[in-house]
Every structure is written in C-alpha cells, then in structure tokens.
Coordinates of C-alpha atoms and ligand atoms in Angstrom, one line a residue:
E1472 CA 97.8 116.5 87.2
K1473 CA 100.1 117.3 90.0
G1474 CA 95.9 116.6 92.3
T1475 CA 97.3 118.0 96.6
Y1476 CA 101.7 116.8 95.4
P1477 CA 103.2 120.0 94.9
H1478 CA 105.7 117.9 92.7
F1479 CA 104.9 115.5 89.4
M1480 CA 107.8 113.4 90.5
L1481 CA 106.5 112.5 94.0
K1482 CA 103.4 111.7 93.0
E1483 CA 105.1 109.4 90.3
I1484 CA 106.6 107.4 92.7
D1485 CA 104.1 107.0 94.6
E1486 CA 102.9 105.7 91.8
Q1487 CA 105.1 103.0 91.7
P1488 CA 103.1 100.2 93.7
L1489 CA 99.6 101.1 91.9
A1490 CA 102.3 100.6 88.2
L1491 CA 103.4 97.8 89.4
R1492 CA 100.2 95.7 90.0
R1493 CA 98.3 97.0 87.0
I1494 CA 101.0 94.9 85.4
I1495 CA 100.6 92.5 86.8
Q1496 CA 97.0 92.9 85.3
E1497 CA 97.8 92.9 82.0
Y1498 CA 100.5 90.8 81.3
Q1499 CA 98.2 88.2 83.6
D1500 CA 95.4 86.1 81.3
E1501 CA 92.3 84.6 83.1
H1502 CA 94.6 81.5 83.1
D1503 CA 96.8 82.8 85.3
H1504 CA 99.2 82.6 82.6
L1505 CA 101.6 85.2 81.8
K1506 CA 100.0 86.9 78.6
L1507 CA 103.0 88.1 75.5
D1508 CA 102.4 88.2 72.3
Q1509 CA 103.1 84.9 70.3
N1510 CA 105.5 86.7 68.2
I1511 CA 107.1 87.9 70.3
R1512 CA 107.2 85.0 72.6
E1513 CA 108.7 83.5 69.5
T1514 CA 111.5 85.4 67.9
M1515 CA 112.5 85.4 72.2
K1516 CA 112.8 81.6 71.1
V1517 CA 115.2 81.6 68.3
C1518 CA 116.9 84.7 69.2
D1519 CA 121.2 82.8 70.5
R1520 CA 122.0 86.9 71.9
I1521 CA 119.7 89.5 72.6
Y1522 CA 121.4 92.9 72.5
I1523 CA 119.4 95.8 75.4
I1524 CA 120.2 99.7 72.7
A1525 CA 119.2 102.6 76.2
A1526 CA 119.7 105.7 77.0
G1527 CA 119.5 106.7 81.3
T1528 CA 117.6 105.4 83.5
S1529 CA 116.5 103.1 81.2
Y1530 CA 119.9 101.8 80.2
H1531 CA 120.1 101.1 83.7
A1532 CA 117.3 99.4 83.8
G1533 CA 118.5 96.8 81.3
L1534 CA 121.3 96.8 83.2
V1535 CA 119.4 94.8 86.2
G1536 CA 117.1 93.4 82.9
K1537 CA 120.0 91.7 81.8
Q1538 CA 120.6 89.7 84.5
F1539 CA 117.2 88.1 84.2
L1540 CA 117.2 87.7 80.5
E1541 CA 120.4 85.4 81.5
K1542 CA 119.5 84.0 84.8
M1543 CA 116.1 82.9 83.7
A1544 CA 116.4 82.3 80.2
G1545 CA 119.1 81.6 79.6
I1546 CA 120.1 83.9 76.3
P1547 CA 122.9 85.4 76.1
A1548 CA 122.4 89.5 76.4
E1549 CA 124.4 92.8 76.3
V1550 CA 123.8 96.3 77.7
H1551 CA 124.5 98.8 75.2
V1552 CA 124.6 102.6 75.5
A1553 CA 122.7 103.8 72.5
S1554 CA 124.8 107.2 71.7
E1555 CA 128.0 104.7 71.5
F1556 CA 126.7 102.0 69.9
S1557 CA 127.5 102.5 66.6
Y1558 CA 131.1 103.4 66.9
N1559 CA 131.9 100.4 68.8
M1560 CA 129.4 98.1 67.3
P1561 CA 130.0 94.8 68.3
L1562 CA 130.4 92.1 66.3
L1563 CA 126.8 89.7 66.7
S1564 CA 126.0 87.0 66.1
D1565 CA 123.4 85.3 64.0
N1566 CA 120.7 84.7 65.1
P1567 CA 120.2 89.2 67.2
L1568 CA 117.4 90.6 68.6
F1569 CA 117.6 93.7 69.7
V1570 CA 115.5 94.9 72.1
F1571 CA 114.8 99.5 73.0
I1572 CA 114.1 100.6 76.1
S1573 CA 113.1 104.3 76.0
Q1574 CA 109.8 104.7 78.6
S1575 CA 109.2 108.2 76.0
G1576 CA 110.5 106.1 72.7
E1577 CA 111.1 108.9 70.9
T1578 CA 114.6 108.9 72.1
A1579 CA 117.3 110.3 69.3
D1580 CA 120.2 108.2 70.4
S1581 CA 117.7 104.9 70.6
R1582 CA 116.0 106.2 66.8
S1583 CA 119.3 106.0 65.1
V1584 CA 120.8 102.3 66.3
L1585 CA 117.6 100.9 65.7
V1586 CA 117.1 102.5 62.2
K1587 CA 121.3 101.2 61.4
I1588 CA 120.0 97.7 63.0
K1589 CA 116.7 97.4 60.9
E1590 CA 118.7 98.4 57.3
M1591 CA 120.9 95.6 58.8
G1592 CA 117.6 93.1 58.5
H1593 CA 117.8 92.7 62.0
P1594 CA 113.9 91.8 64.1
A1595 CA 113.6 94.6 67.0
L1596 CA 112.1 94.2 70.6
T1597 CA 111.0 98.2 72.0
I1598 CA 109.5 98.5 75.8
T1599 CA 108.1 101.8 76.3
N1600 CA 105.6 103.8 78.5
V1601 CA 103.7 105.2 74.8
A1602 CA 102.5 103.9 72.9
G1603 CA 102.9 104.9 68.8
S1604 CA 106.0 106.2 69.8
T1605 CA 108.4 106.1 67.2
L1606 CA 110.4 103.7 68.2
S1607 CA 106.9 101.3 68.4
R1608 CA 106.5 102.7 65.4
E1609 CA 109.3 101.7 63.3
A1610 CA 110.5 98.1 65.7
D1611 CA 108.6 94.9 65.2
Y1612 CA 106.8 94.5 68.8
T1613 CA 106.1 96.9 71.1
L1614 CA 106.2 95.6 75.2
H1615 CA 104.2 98.3 76.6
L1616 CA 105.3 99.5 80.5
H1617 CA 101.0 100.8 81.8
A1618 CA 103.4 102.6 83.8
G1619 CA 101.5 106.1 83.3
P1620 CA 102.1 109.3 82.0
E1621 CA 106.0 110.1 82.9
I1622 CA 105.1 113.9 83.3
A1623 CA 109.0 114.9 86.1
V1624 CA 112.1 115.2 83.9
A1625 CA 114.0 112.3 86.6
S1626 CA 111.7 109.2 86.1
T1627 CA 111.4 107.3 88.3
K1628 CA 107.7 104.3 87.5
A1629 CA 109.7 104.5 84.3
Y1630 CA 112.4 102.2 85.6
T1631 CA 110.8 100.1 87.9
A1632 CA 107.4 99.6 85.6
Q1633 CA 110.8 98.3 82.8
I1634 CA 112.1 96.6 85.3
A1635 CA 108.9 94.5 86.5
V1636 CA 108.5 94.2 82.4
L1637 CA 111.4 92.3 81.2
A1638 CA 111.1 90.2 84.7
I1639 CA 108.4 89.0 83.1
L1640 CA 110.1 89.0 79.8
A1641 CA 112.7 86.7 81.0
V1642 CA 110.3 84.3 82.6
D1643 CA 108.2 83.9 80.1
T1644 CA 111.3 82.9 77.9
A1645 CA 112.0 80.8 79.9
R1646 CA 108.9 78.4 80.1
A1647 CA 108.5 79.2 76.1
K1648 CA 111.5 77.4 76.1
G1649 CA 110.7 74.9 78.8
L1650 CA 113.5 75.7 81.4
E1651 CA 112.6 74.6 85.1
L1652 CA 112.3 77.8 86.6
D1653 CA 111.9 78.3 90.4
F1654 CA 110.5 81.9 90.9
D1655 CA 106.7 83.1 90.0
P1656 CA 106.9 86.5 88.8
M1657 CA 103.8 87.7 89.7
R1658 CA 103.6 86.4 93.1
E1659 CA 107.1 87.7 93.5
L1660 CA 105.4 91.0 92.3
G1661 CA 103.0 91.5 94.4
I1662 CA 104.9 91.1 97.5
T1663 CA 107.6 93.9 95.6
A1664 CA 104.2 96.3 95.2
N1665 CA 103.6 95.8 98.9
A1666 CA 106.7 96.9 100.4
M1667 CA 106.9 99.5 97.2
E1668 CA 103.8 101.2 99.4
V1669 CA 105.2 100.0 102.6
L1670 CA 108.1 102.7 101.7
T1671 CA 106.6 105.4 100.4
D1672 CA 105.1 105.8 103.7
Q1673 CA 108.3 106.3 105.0
K1674 CA 108.9 109.1 103.5
E1675 CA 109.8 112.0 106.5
A1676 CA 113.2 108.9 107.7
I1677 CA 114.9 109.6 104.4
D1678 CA 113.8 114.1 104.1
E1679 CA 115.4 113.2 107.5
L1680 CA 118.6 111.2 106.3
V1681 CA 119.2 114.2 103.9
R1682 CA 119.0 116.5 105.7
D1683 CA 121.4 115.2 108.4
N1684 CA 123.8 113.6 106.3
L1685 CA 123.4 115.6 102.1
G1686 CA 122.2 118.7 103.3
T1687 CA 125.1 120.9 102.2
T1688 CA 127.7 118.0 100.3
R1689 CA 129.0 119.0 96.5
N1690 CA 130.1 115.0 96.8
A1691 CA 128.4 111.3 97.6
F1692 CA 129.3 108.0 96.6
F1693 CA 126.8 105.7 95.7
I1694 CA 128.2 102.0 96.2
G1695 CA 126.9 98.3 95.4
R1696 CA 128.4 94.9 94.2
S1697 CA 126.0 92.8 92.0
T1698 CA 122.8 93.8 90.9
D1699 CA 123.1 97.3 94.0
Y1700 CA 125.7 98.1 91.9
F1701 CA 123.2 99.1 89.2
V1702 CA 121.0 100.9 91.2
C1703 CA 123.7 103.2 92.8
L1704 CA 124.7 104.1 89.1
E1705 CA 120.6 105.0 88.8
A1706 CA 120.5 106.8 92.4
A1707 CA 124.1 108.9 92.2
L1708 CA 121.9 110.2 88.7
K1709 CA 119.1 110.8 89.8
L1710 CA 120.7 112.1 92.4
K1711 CA 123.2 114.3 90.0
E1712 CA 120.4 115.4 87.8
I1713 CA 117.4 117.1 90.2
S1714 CA 119.9 118.6 92.6
Y1715 CA 123.4 119.2 91.4
I1716 CA 125.3 117.2 94.0
Q1717 CA 127.8 115.7 92.2
A1718 CA 127.2 111.7 92.3
E1719 CA 128.8 108.7 91.1
G1720 CA 128.0 104.8 91.3
F1721 CA 130.3 102.5 92.2
A1722 CA 131.0 99.2 92.4
G1723 CA 132.8 98.8 96.4
G1724 CA 135.3 96.3 94.8
E1725 CA 136.6 99.2 92.2
L1726 CA 136.8 102.5 94.8
K1727 CA 140.0 101.4 95.8
H1728 CA 141.3 101.0 93.0
G1729 CA 141.4 104.7 92.4
T1730 CA 138.5 106.8 93.6
I1731 CA 138.2 106.5 97.1
A1732 CA 141.3 109.0 96.5
L1733 CA 138.2 111.1 97.0
I1734 CA 137.2 110.5 100.2
E1735 CA 137.2 113.0 102.5
E1736 CA 136.1 114.3 105.8
G1737 CA 132.3 114.1 106.2
T1738 CA 132.0 112.9 102.2
P1739 CA 128.4 110.9 102.2
V1740 CA 128.4 107.3 100.8
I1741 CA 125.5 105.7 100.5
A1742 CA 125.9 101.7 100.4
L1743 CA 123.3 99.3 98.7
A1744 CA 123.2 96.2 100.7
T1745 CA 120.5 94.4 99.7
Q1746 CA 122.2 90.9 98.5
E1747 CA 123.0 88.0 101.0
T1748 CA 126.2 87.1 98.4
V1749 CA 127.8 90.6 98.9
N1750 CA 126.4 91.3 101.7
Y1751 CA 130.0 90.9 104.0
S1752 CA 131.8 92.1 100.9
I1753 CA 130.1 95.2 100.4
R1754 CA 130.5 95.9 103.8
S1755 CA 133.8 95.3 104.6
N1756 CA 134.3 98.7 102.0
V1757 CA 131.9 100.6 104.3
S1758 CA 134.9 100.1 106.5
E1759 CA 137.4 101.1 104.2
V1760 CA 135.9 104.3 103.6
V1761 CA 135.4 104.8 106.9
A1762 CA 138.3 104.1 107.9
R1763 CA 139.5 107.6 105.9
G1764 CA 136.0 109.6 107.5
A1765 CA 133.0 108.6 105.0
N1766 CA 130.2 109.4 106.3
D1767 CA 128.4 106.2 105.7
M1768 CA 124.7 105.6 104.9
I1769 CA 123.9 101.1 104.6
F1770 CA 120.4 100.6 103.5
S1771 CA 120.3 96.7 104.0
M1772 CA 117.2 94.2 103.1
K1773 CA 115.6 92.7 105.9
G1774 CA 118.0 89.8 107.0
L1775 CA 120.8 90.9 105.9
E1776 CA 120.4 94.4 107.9
Q1777 CA 122.8 95.5 110.9
D1778 CA 122.2 97.3 114.0
T1779 CA 124.1 100.6 112.6
D1780 CA 122.3 100.4 109.2
A1781 CA 120.5 104.4 108.2
F1782 CA 117.2 101.9 107.5
V1783 CA 116.4 98.6 106.6
L1784 CA 114.5 97.5 103.1
P1785 CA 111.3 95.1 103.1
E1786 CA 112.2 92.0 102.0
V1787 CA 111.8 90.9 98.7
H1788 CA 113.2 88.4 95.9
E1789 CA 116.7 89.2 95.0
L1790 CA 116.5 89.2 91.4
L1791 CA 113.8 91.8 92.6
T1792 CA 115.5 94.1 95.2
P1793 CA 116.5 97.0 92.7
L1794 CA 112.0 97.9 93.5
V1795 CA 112.9 98.4 96.8
S1796 CA 116.3 99.8 96.7
V1797 CA 115.6 102.4 94.0
V1798 CA 112.5 103.9 95.9
P1799 CA 114.5 105.7 99.2
M1800 CA 117.6 106.6 95.8
Q1801 CA 114.8 108.9 94.7
L1802 CA 113.4 110.3 97.1
L1803 CA 116.6 111.1 99.0
A1804 CA 117.0 112.5 95.2
Y1805 CA 113.7 113.9 95.7
Y1806 CA 114.4 115.9 99.8
A1807 CA 117.4 116.4 98.6
A1808 CA 116.7 118.5 95.4
L1809 CA 113.9 120.3 97.9
H1810 CA 115.8 121.7 100.3
R1811 CA 118.2 123.3 97.8
G1812 CA 115.4 125.2 95.8
C1813 CA 115.8 123.0 93.0
D1814 CA 113.4 122.6 90.2
V1815 CA 112.9 119.2 91.3
D1816 CA 110.3 117.9 87.3
K1817 CA 112.7 120.3 85.3
P1818 CA 116.4 120.5 86.3
R1819 CA 117.8 123.2 84.2
N1820 CA 119.7 121.5 80.4
L1821 CA 117.2 119.0 79.9
A1822 CA 113.9 117.8 78.6
K1823 CA 111.6 114.9 79.6
S1824 CA 112.9 113.7 75.9
V1825 CA 116.4 113.9 74.2
T1826 CA 115.1 113.4 70.4
V1827 CA 119.3 115.2 69.6
E1828 CA 121.8 113.1 68.8
Ligands
LIG3256 O1 112.8 108.6 77.5 P1 113.9 107.6 77.6 O2 113.7 106.0 78.4 O3 114.7 107.0 76.1 O4 114.9 108.2 78.1 C1 116.0 107.9 78.1 C2 116.8 109.4 78.7 O5 117.0 110.0 78.4 C3 116.0 109.0 80.6 O6 116.7 108.1 81.3 C4 117.0 110.2 81.2 O7 117.7 109.7 81.9 C5 116.7 111.3 82.6 N1 116.0 111.3 82.3 C6 117.2 110.0 83.7 O8 116.2 109.8 85.4

C-alpha cells in the first residue's frame, strides 16, 4: 500500500536506506561474517569469467556490478543486454558463470538466454527481488534482493539493492579466494544507507532544481565518466520513462565525437562528479557544453565539490557512489514527471514486468 505517499515511486525511493539495511542484516551472520550459500561461493571460486545478463535498469546495475567483480574478486566479467545476447553471442570461456539480474525474475528476454545456456550445460545464478520467480526457479542458484515489493514501473529500490548484493557477492568471492581487500562491505554499506537517508530528506532542493531547469525542456543530457557514466545511463532511462523528456546518458569524453552538436542555448546538461580520478576531466566536459550554451547542473561528491555545483552528495566509499548519486537522479525524474502531469507509477506503453520477447 502507498500509505500517505502520493505515488509508489516516491515511497520506493524513500525505502532505499531501509532496504539497504535489510540487505546488511540478511547477508551477515552472528559473527559478522558474510552469509552466502556455500554452493554459490564454490561456483564463484571456480568460474573463470562471468556473463551478466539483464535488461533496462537491471542492466545498468550489472554495469556497476562488473566493476566490483573485476576489481574486488578478480574475475573478468562482461555485461550483456538480454535481448541482444543470442545474436551476438560472445566466445565463452572454459568455465563461464551466467548471472541474471532481474527485479521481477520474469523478464522474457533474460529467460530465453537462461534456457539457452542451461541447454549448453552452464551454471546460472539469478539475482532477483521475487522469490519463486521463473528466473529464480530455473537457475541453479538465487540471491535475493530483499528490497520488498516494487510496484512502480520505474525501478528504484531494486537498482540500489542489486548493486549492494553484487558488492557483497564480489567481496565474499574475494575473501573465499584469499584476496587482500581493503574494504569492509557492511561498514561501507551502513555509511551509504545513512547517506541515502540524508538525500531522501532533500526532496525540496531537487524539486526546486527541476522547476528551475527542467520545466519545459524537450531534452536533457546526463554526462559522467567511469562509474558515473553508468549512473548517467540509469538517470536518463528514469527521466525518459516517466516524464517523456528525451534524455541521453553520455560518457563525458565521447560528447565531442558527435553528440555535442545537439547542445543549444539552454539545453540541460546534468553532470555527475563523484570520482576523484575523473573530477577534473568531467568538469572540463561541462565547460565545453556551457561554452555552447548548455544549462549545467553538477552533482558532485563532498570533498570534490566546487562553489558553482548544483548539489553536493554526502561522501561514501568510491566504489559505492552509484548508490547515492542515483537517488537525486530518481527524484529529478519523479518531479519532472509530476510537474508535467504524467502518470508517474504507470507510464504509457510500459509494463512492470516485460514477459514478451
Ligand atoms: O524485472 P527486471 O529487472 O528484469 O526488468 C528489467 C527492465 O524491464 C526494467 O528494469 C525496466 O527497464 C524498468 N522499468 C526501468 O525503470
């Protein structure tokens, strides 16, 4: 039930800190060790490459997860859009593990890949919010998101839960392999849950940014580099899906290869700057678009901020920044849709679970 909330989406955005804390609880045993099915641990240890298969928002979570698996667990990983996988099937490694990420566990595009790779005899792990869903039943192993039911068509808390569970999986694997890690996942996720709460309390500030900058615009760009780029893809999808503003997420350095031609006087360009390594270069991309008339809004992380930034995010571990930077992006989409009188929870032409290919 929505309770006092006008929309499920807003309620689900607000539930994110709680969902994250639930994940911490569910994946930690009484000795503060990570709690994961031993079979999953063994499978992760022996696989030589991970193929992540997902669609939409879950695909965007996969892009972030790939980095965890490579940087923390030392396993090469690739991320595939489910509906494209069969046409361009990569050469598989000797011991592949397929990881399906799906809020609903019912996405037909992902299921058809699952059926195919099971026929080929490969192991599959599904990360889903719905226990007993098709993708969960048909895979060898399941990791639950524990995000609670997600009703709004626009996925919010499932995305952050997916990223959190992928981080836990990567750390667990690293530990099982005896790799040195300077990262305490439960501590960092706890700090992140608090930071998310700070952000969900700042709705008015985001609403004001929307009123001032996205009121009548026909299009908008989200730019970022490195991890921020992946969040930009998600931010653009969210905005398109519910407000019908044409939006694109772009890698900052790629703009000059064509897309910058679209920047006109007043075009909104939202930039994420949460990573120290790219703080300088993304800001120079912002100057390039501002020089062509763009209306910029920089969302930076505390410690990297400058006076002219539109919004400063509370600081979290650099690997977990998507969990906080996405929250104001979800709120931007929400208020943009609200002010345009769109049906926030049930956008046109879309279904919550896409059960056709
Ligand atoms: O249930 P799934 O995670 O498999 O769904 C995948 C996509 O259909 C879904 O994430 C979609 O992109 C959302 N509506 C985005 O908000």
